[in-house]
XYZ file of C-alpha atoms in Angstrom:
455
model
C 0.000 0.000 0.000
C 2.771 2.352 0.885
C 4.315 1.790 -2.582
C 1.245 3.061 -4.421
C 1.060 6.058 -2.098
C 4.685 6.881 -2.811
C 4.175 6.595 -6.593
C 1.080 8.864 -6.433
C 2.879 11.515 -4.380
C 5.907 11.395 -6.691
C 3.649 11.850 -9.740
C 1.926 14.839 -8.174
C 5.279 16.413 -7.216
C 6.760 15.950 -10.693
C 3.612 17.379 -12.270
C 3.852 20.526 -10.183
C 7.554 20.884 -11.026
C 6.880 20.478 -14.763
C 4.080 23.043 -14.615
C 6.342 25.545 -12.846
C 9.117 24.915 -15.369
C 6.777 25.476 -18.298
C 5.550 28.717 -16.781
C 9.131 29.860 -16.171
C 10.128 28.983 -19.741
C 7.163 30.930 -21.125
C 8.112 33.993 -19.059
C 11.750 33.754 -20.172
C 10.738 33.455 -23.827
C 8.560 36.550 -23.494
C 11.311 38.458 -21.713
C 13.858 37.365 -24.305
C 11.653 38.657 -27.137
C 11.236 42.002 -25.364
C 14.994 42.292 -24.823
C 15.699 41.491 -28.483
C 13.266 44.199 -29.559
C 14.922 46.654 -27.185
C 18.373 45.742 -28.523
C 17.131 46.349 -32.092
C 15.920 49.802 -31.086
C 19.223 50.638 -29.397
C 21.204 49.437 -32.402
C 19.068 51.614 -34.678
C 18.572 54.870 -32.736
C 16.406 57.679 -34.000
C 18.175 60.743 -35.368
C 17.385 63.820 -37.437
C 17.411 61.820 -40.692
C 15.023 59.035 -39.754
C 12.656 60.843 -37.376
C 11.614 64.256 -36.109
C 14.510 64.390 -33.643
C 16.302 67.749 -34.115
C 19.949 67.638 -35.263
C 21.048 69.156 -31.952
C 19.961 65.966 -30.154
C 21.774 63.509 -32.420
C 24.058 61.407 -30.240
C 26.430 60.853 -33.124
C 26.668 62.421 -36.530
C 24.065 60.923 -38.824
C 25.154 58.755 -41.724
C 25.834 60.785 -44.839
C 23.719 58.539 -47.034
C 20.536 59.011 -45.000
C 19.459 62.334 -46.527
C 15.942 62.434 -47.977
C 17.256 64.329 -50.980
C 18.094 62.406 -54.132
C 20.814 63.291 -56.651
C 19.590 65.794 -59.230
C 22.280 65.042 -61.795
C 23.409 68.685 -61.822
C 26.981 69.814 -61.297
C 27.925 71.379 -57.987
C 28.131 75.156 -57.710
C 26.159 77.903 -59.410
C 23.787 76.722 -62.121
C 23.391 78.112 -65.630
C 21.331 81.293 -65.507
C 22.083 81.966 -61.848
C 22.415 85.705 -61.250
C 25.555 86.429 -59.260
C 26.222 89.385 -56.987
C 29.454 91.285 -56.542
C 30.609 94.547 -55.001
C 30.295 97.325 -57.605
C 31.787 100.804 -57.835
C 29.494 103.848 -57.695
C 29.524 106.704 -60.205
C 29.381 109.488 -57.621
C 31.484 108.648 -54.552
C 30.974 110.656 -51.371
C 34.638 111.574 -51.152
C 37.474 111.635 -53.681
C 41.160 111.516 -52.705
C 43.606 112.239 -55.541
C 47.068 110.704 -55.421
C 49.344 112.813 -57.721
C 53.090 112.325 -58.216
C 54.972 115.556 -57.421
C 58.515 114.551 -58.367
C 59.817 112.294 -61.129
C 61.075 109.037 -59.708
C 63.574 108.788 -62.561
C 65.371 112.139 -62.658
C 63.986 114.016 -59.676
C 62.405 116.929 -61.638
C 59.217 118.586 -60.411
C 55.965 117.466 -62.047
C 53.823 120.328 -60.708
C 53.197 121.788 -64.191
C 52.430 118.467 -65.865
C 48.861 117.342 -66.511
C 47.620 114.009 -65.189
C 46.573 111.219 -67.559
C 45.628 107.534 -67.438
C 43.791 107.937 -64.110
C 43.071 104.595 -62.408
C 40.205 104.467 -59.924
C 39.822 102.315 -56.858
C 37.015 102.650 -54.321
C 36.857 101.708 -50.661
C 33.471 101.238 -49.005
C 33.492 102.638 -45.485
C 31.131 103.324 -42.619
C 31.277 106.865 -41.263
C 31.604 107.388 -37.513
C 28.202 106.735 -35.959
C 26.905 109.458 -33.691
C 23.416 110.031 -32.299
C 21.350 112.542 -34.279
C 19.341 114.865 -32.042
C 16.185 116.532 -33.355
C 14.759 119.344 -31.231
C 11.077 120.213 -31.461
C 10.092 123.718 -30.311
C 6.517 124.705 -29.647
C 5.995 128.434 -30.180
C 3.173 130.548 -28.772
C 1.604 133.638 -30.336
C -0.903 136.068 -28.936
C -3.705 137.249 -31.182
C -5.011 140.830 -31.142
C -8.139 139.399 -29.527
C -6.014 138.342 -26.596
C -6.137 134.566 -27.259
C -2.826 132.735 -26.760
C -2.152 130.233 -29.580
C 0.309 127.500 -28.753
C 1.613 125.066 -31.404
C 1.169 121.391 -30.654
C 3.992 118.875 -30.771
C 3.855 116.069 -33.385
C 2.214 112.790 -32.419
C 4.682 110.656 -30.516
C 6.779 113.533 -29.206
C 5.621 113.305 -25.621
C 8.642 113.824 -23.365
C 11.376 116.440 -22.926
C 13.842 113.826 -24.215
C 13.071 110.427 -25.766
C 14.275 107.901 -28.329
C 12.953 108.125 -31.885
C 11.057 105.541 -33.945
C 14.137 104.541 -35.949
C 16.027 103.668 -32.783
C 13.080 101.659 -31.449
C 12.782 99.711 -34.714
C 16.539 99.117 -34.700
C 16.412 97.762 -31.136
C 13.514 95.480 -32.097
C 15.475 94.210 -35.082
C 18.551 93.434 -32.961
C 16.455 91.589 -30.379
C 14.181 89.611 -32.715
C 15.989 89.585 -36.056
C 19.504 89.036 -34.699
C 18.520 87.232 -31.453
C 20.598 89.506 -29.237
C 20.017 89.642 -25.494
C 19.193 92.893 -23.702
C 22.706 92.985 -22.271
C 24.377 92.607 -25.657
C 22.088 95.200 -27.249
C 22.930 97.672 -24.495
C 26.646 97.032 -24.956
C 26.419 97.321 -28.747
C 24.538 100.624 -28.608
C 26.998 102.103 -26.164
C 30.130 100.903 -27.987
C 29.148 101.239 -31.644
C 26.388 103.866 -31.689
C 27.743 105.944 -28.790
C 24.219 105.812 -27.418
C 23.868 104.511 -23.844
C 20.600 102.577 -23.526
C 19.742 100.633 -20.380
C 18.189 97.165 -20.439
C 15.019 98.623 -18.927
C 14.755 101.121 -21.786
C 15.225 98.287 -24.279
C 12.326 96.395 -22.725
C 10.118 99.512 -22.889
C 11.047 100.062 -26.550
C 10.074 96.501 -27.460
C 6.746 96.996 -25.693
C 6.054 100.150 -27.708
C 7.022 98.523 -31.015
C 4.708 95.611 -30.157
C 1.762 97.912 -29.462
C 2.321 99.774 -32.738
C 2.532 96.466 -34.608
C -0.718 94.927 -33.345
C -2.934 96.191 -36.234
C -0.532 94.722 -38.805
C -0.254 91.541 -36.735
C -4.036 91.151 -36.835
C -4.078 91.819 -40.568
C -1.562 89.000 -41.103
C -3.842 86.641 -39.155
C -6.816 87.600 -41.329
C -4.854 87.045 -44.523
C -3.875 83.538 -43.452
C -7.417 82.707 -42.395
C -8.660 83.429 -45.912
C -5.708 81.819 -47.748
C -5.838 78.701 -49.906
C -2.775 77.050 -48.375
C -1.477 77.286 -44.813
C 1.237 75.381 -42.966
C 1.196 74.953 -39.189
C 3.798 73.827 -36.678
C 4.700 74.280 -33.022
C 7.813 74.030 -30.856
C 8.607 74.176 -27.163
C 10.055 77.186 -25.363
C 11.001 78.192 -21.830
C 9.332 81.069 -20.005
C 11.018 81.712 -16.673
C 11.638 77.961 -16.333
C 8.116 76.876 -17.334
C 7.290 75.014 -20.561
C 5.532 77.143 -23.172
C 4.833 76.635 -26.854
C 5.314 78.747 -29.960
C 2.790 78.148 -32.743
C 3.188 79.269 -36.348
C 0.767 79.484 -39.258
C 2.367 80.527 -42.534
C 2.473 80.419 -46.313
C 4.561 82.066 -49.024
C 3.183 85.539 -48.245
C 2.597 85.724 -44.492
C 3.795 84.378 -41.139
C 1.761 84.486 -37.942
C 3.492 83.386 -34.727
C 2.006 83.230 -31.246
C 3.153 81.973 -27.852
C 0.971 79.853 -25.584
C 1.232 78.038 -22.272
C -0.199 74.874 -23.870
C 0.011 72.640 -26.921
C -3.698 71.902 -26.955
C -6.375 72.615 -29.541
C -7.641 75.570 -27.514
C -4.658 77.618 -28.718
C -5.758 77.048 -32.312
C -9.361 77.814 -31.402
C -8.289 81.056 -29.707
C -6.619 82.497 -32.806
C -8.480 80.753 -35.630
C -11.915 79.837 -34.239
C -13.365 79.474 -37.751
C -10.464 77.376 -38.990
C -9.375 77.626 -42.636
C -12.404 76.940 -44.788
C -10.563 77.881 -48.004
C -7.212 76.282 -47.250
C -5.437 72.949 -47.354
C -3.704 72.813 -43.966
C -0.205 71.270 -44.086
C 0.972 69.706 -40.814
C 3.083 66.935 -39.317
C 0.167 64.687 -38.208
C -0.233 66.238 -34.735
C -3.778 65.578 -33.504
C -4.677 69.186 -32.682
C -3.607 70.276 -36.161
C -5.642 67.554 -37.891
C -8.615 68.521 -35.737
C -8.550 72.061 -37.156
C -11.431 72.805 -39.516
C -10.094 73.232 -43.067
C -10.980 72.601 -46.686
C -8.594 69.640 -46.502
C -5.325 68.582 -44.888
C -1.899 67.540 -46.142
C 0.466 65.373 -44.106
C 4.123 66.353 -44.221
C 5.771 63.834 -46.547
C 9.243 64.681 -45.215
C 8.182 63.697 -41.685
C 6.659 60.505 -43.042
C 9.765 59.593 -45.022
C 11.952 59.999 -41.941
C 9.627 57.708 -39.993
C 9.797 55.132 -42.781
C 13.606 55.354 -42.908
C 13.741 54.521 -39.211
C 11.426 51.532 -39.619
C 13.488 50.232 -42.537
C 16.659 50.473 -40.445
C 14.890 48.714 -37.585
C 12.960 45.998 -39.422
C 14.055 45.935 -43.101
C 10.355 45.560 -43.915
C 9.495 45.069 -47.590
C 6.067 46.655 -47.033
C 7.632 49.813 -45.618
C 10.095 49.940 -48.543
C 7.221 49.748 -51.052
C 5.404 52.539 -49.272
C 8.523 54.713 -49.250
C 9.011 54.131 -52.972
C 5.444 55.286 -53.644
C 6.100 58.493 -51.716
C 9.222 59.195 -53.776
C 7.209 58.512 -56.948
C 4.606 61.044 -55.801
C 7.282 63.711 -55.240
C 8.696 63.085 -58.719
C 5.182 63.275 -60.176
C 4.565 66.634 -58.442
C 7.562 68.139 -60.270
C 6.257 66.920 -63.634
C 2.627 67.994 -63.267
C 1.332 71.014 -65.172
C -1.603 73.244 -64.279
C -4.178 71.196 -66.184
C -3.009 67.932 -64.555
C -4.445 68.928 -61.179
C -8.036 69.349 -62.355
C -8.146 66.412 -64.793
C -7.783 62.696 -64.172
C -4.223 61.470 -63.807
C -3.330 57.807 -64.261
C -0.071 57.990 -62.306
C -1.692 59.809 -59.415
C -4.526 57.293 -59.249
C -2.089 54.386 -59.329
C 0.033 55.795 -56.471
C -3.038 56.421 -54.362
C -4.503 52.974 -55.090
C -1.282 51.096 -54.272
C -0.839 53.075 -51.054
C -4.346 52.232 -49.877
C -3.737 48.548 -50.683
C -0.680 48.603 -48.428
C -2.612 50.286 -45.620
C -5.438 47.728 -45.989
C -3.125 44.686 -46.100
C -2.575 42.211 -43.282
C 0.242 43.595 -41.143
C -0.010 41.096 -38.299
C 3.447 39.698 -39.078
C 5.074 43.130 -39.160
C 6.936 44.797 -36.300
C 4.695 46.525 -33.752
C 6.104 49.921 -34.664
C 5.171 49.321 -38.301
C 1.655 48.339 -37.279
C 1.330 51.425 -35.075
C 2.426 53.864 -37.807
C 0.229 52.317 -40.486
C -2.745 52.200 -38.129
C -2.376 55.939 -37.478
C -1.947 56.680 -41.170
C -5.137 54.804 -41.951
C -7.091 57.387 -39.956
C -5.826 60.198 -42.203
C -5.148 58.275 -45.412
C -7.015 60.836 -47.539
C -4.481 63.496 -46.547
C -1.323 61.801 -47.836
C -1.497 62.934 -51.466
C -3.548 66.137 -51.411
C -0.540 67.985 -52.848
C -1.159 66.082 -56.102
C -4.643 67.620 -56.344
C -3.761 71.252 -55.530
C -0.962 73.035 -57.386
C -0.318 75.560 -54.605
C -0.001 72.911 -51.863
C 3.549 71.733 -51.027
C 4.227 68.082 -50.130
C 6.031 69.001 -46.911
C 5.821 71.343 -43.954
C 9.364 72.653 -44.290
C 8.163 76.240 -44.613
C 6.586 76.099 -41.161
C 9.679 74.486 -39.659
C 11.849 77.265 -41.083
C 9.429 79.887 -39.788
C 9.630 78.594 -36.218
C 13.258 77.458 -36.066
C 14.225 81.013 -35.084
C 12.727 80.378 -31.637
C 15.417 77.795 -30.907
C 18.141 80.110 -32.167
C 16.823 82.926 -29.980
C 16.877 80.737 -26.872
C 20.357 79.388 -27.585
C 21.748 82.911 -27.895
C 19.645 84.803 -25.346
C 18.499 81.979 -23.005
C 14.863 81.642 -21.992
C 12.161 84.297 -22.050
C 11.581 86.065 -18.754
C 7.997 87.382 -18.916
C 4.688 86.762 -20.771
C 4.947 90.241 -22.286
C 8.452 89.500 -23.547
C 7.463 86.237 -25.210
C 4.388 87.891 -26.727
C 6.487 90.785 -28.080
C 8.862 88.343 -29.737
C 5.969 86.534 -31.452
C 4.397 89.745 -32.772
C 7.611 91.364 -34.012
C 8.925 88.141 -35.538
C 5.641 87.669 -37.424
C 5.997 91.098 -39.016
C 9.721 90.680 -39.713
C 9.196 87.370 -41.541
C 6.175 88.684 -43.448
C 8.222 91.713 -44.545
C 10.960 89.411 -45.851
C 8.448 87.349 -47.794
C 7.064 90.469 -49.481
C 10.418 92.013 -50.378
C 10.588 94.582 -47.567
C 12.946 95.056 -44.669
C 11.664 95.345 -41.130
C 12.452 99.068 -41.269
C 10.016 99.391 -44.181
C 7.179 97.697 -42.338
C 4.967 100.720 -43.059
C 5.092 99.610 -46.719
C 3.905 96.177 -45.648
C 0.797 97.762 -44.118
C -0.061 99.220 -47.522
C 0.711 96.076 -49.533
C -1.295 93.625 -47.449
């Protein structure tokens, strides 16, 4: 009897051990798979060429062959027809210095009575000494025969016994926003170069005044973008006295509107563009708040998408991802070949690219890497916005214009550190909007009054 009891107990014990071993093996297999996936990610890190990671955060220099640009077949350097620029002499110089030989270098005779000939000209471009220019306004009073005292009024803007003029204020704004200089550097520059001592407090007050004067033009820029047919949008982080803020930009080839906000949520969009862009195709980088914006249509940034696909190819070597990337490159090549009439009429190549892309998005991706599945699942939700640039001539395939328009924020912070007050960050957004819009319309910031007339 005891033998059967021993056999039964041994069987039960071995069964429990086997069950525990199987469970342990299953856990180890799962952990091993997770570790392999993590190793793959570490061996193929994201950088500025295969993702939206900025170049400043690249751990190592990116591989040279990872650029999204393809060879054009053109020679390096200036192309045929390129208009060069060089320093040219002027017909009427401000000052002429004659260099005349007085004595013959050969025999020593005087040349005072000899006429000059074969005059060779050389010009030197110089900056005259910079000194402040003071303009004094005097208000005179006259008494009429009736006894009334008539006193002349000062021009608008001349409010104090001594103050800085509009040109100086615009110049300070340009140094701060256009050249990213800090208050301290501006003060030092004005004192050393302009011989004009300006305190940091005065600089802050000048920027406030320029901002107030610019608000009507700033609002006009917003209205122009709201009624445009193509608008790009992007956002980037910023620091305000140690807190995280966000700069938003809406732009196209004619206008740039920048604003600063304490959030990255849709309410910032709703605050400035509550009616959306009913006439425009909105180009963005797939951020949810941007896609939520009311618009005629949307266009996903193909450059962002190509970088994501490059990363997945490095990570997984997926044939599906490679086919999708090839279709995107075909669409970019097609965009360059299309003429005006091709956008309104049927286009076989465009239809084929769109059809093949949708087949890839609809295919069974269960055997693909999880990151591939995640990207394609997200793209499926906005699949109609991948190739809108092939249906509208004025719509670009990428959001590079918006990235260029907002990159200045990072430069400003690298050179001048973080913003210190809400008013300061708001002033930067307003002035930068006008500066960029002036550049796009062929004006300098100092000619912003012309911009008011042109827009």
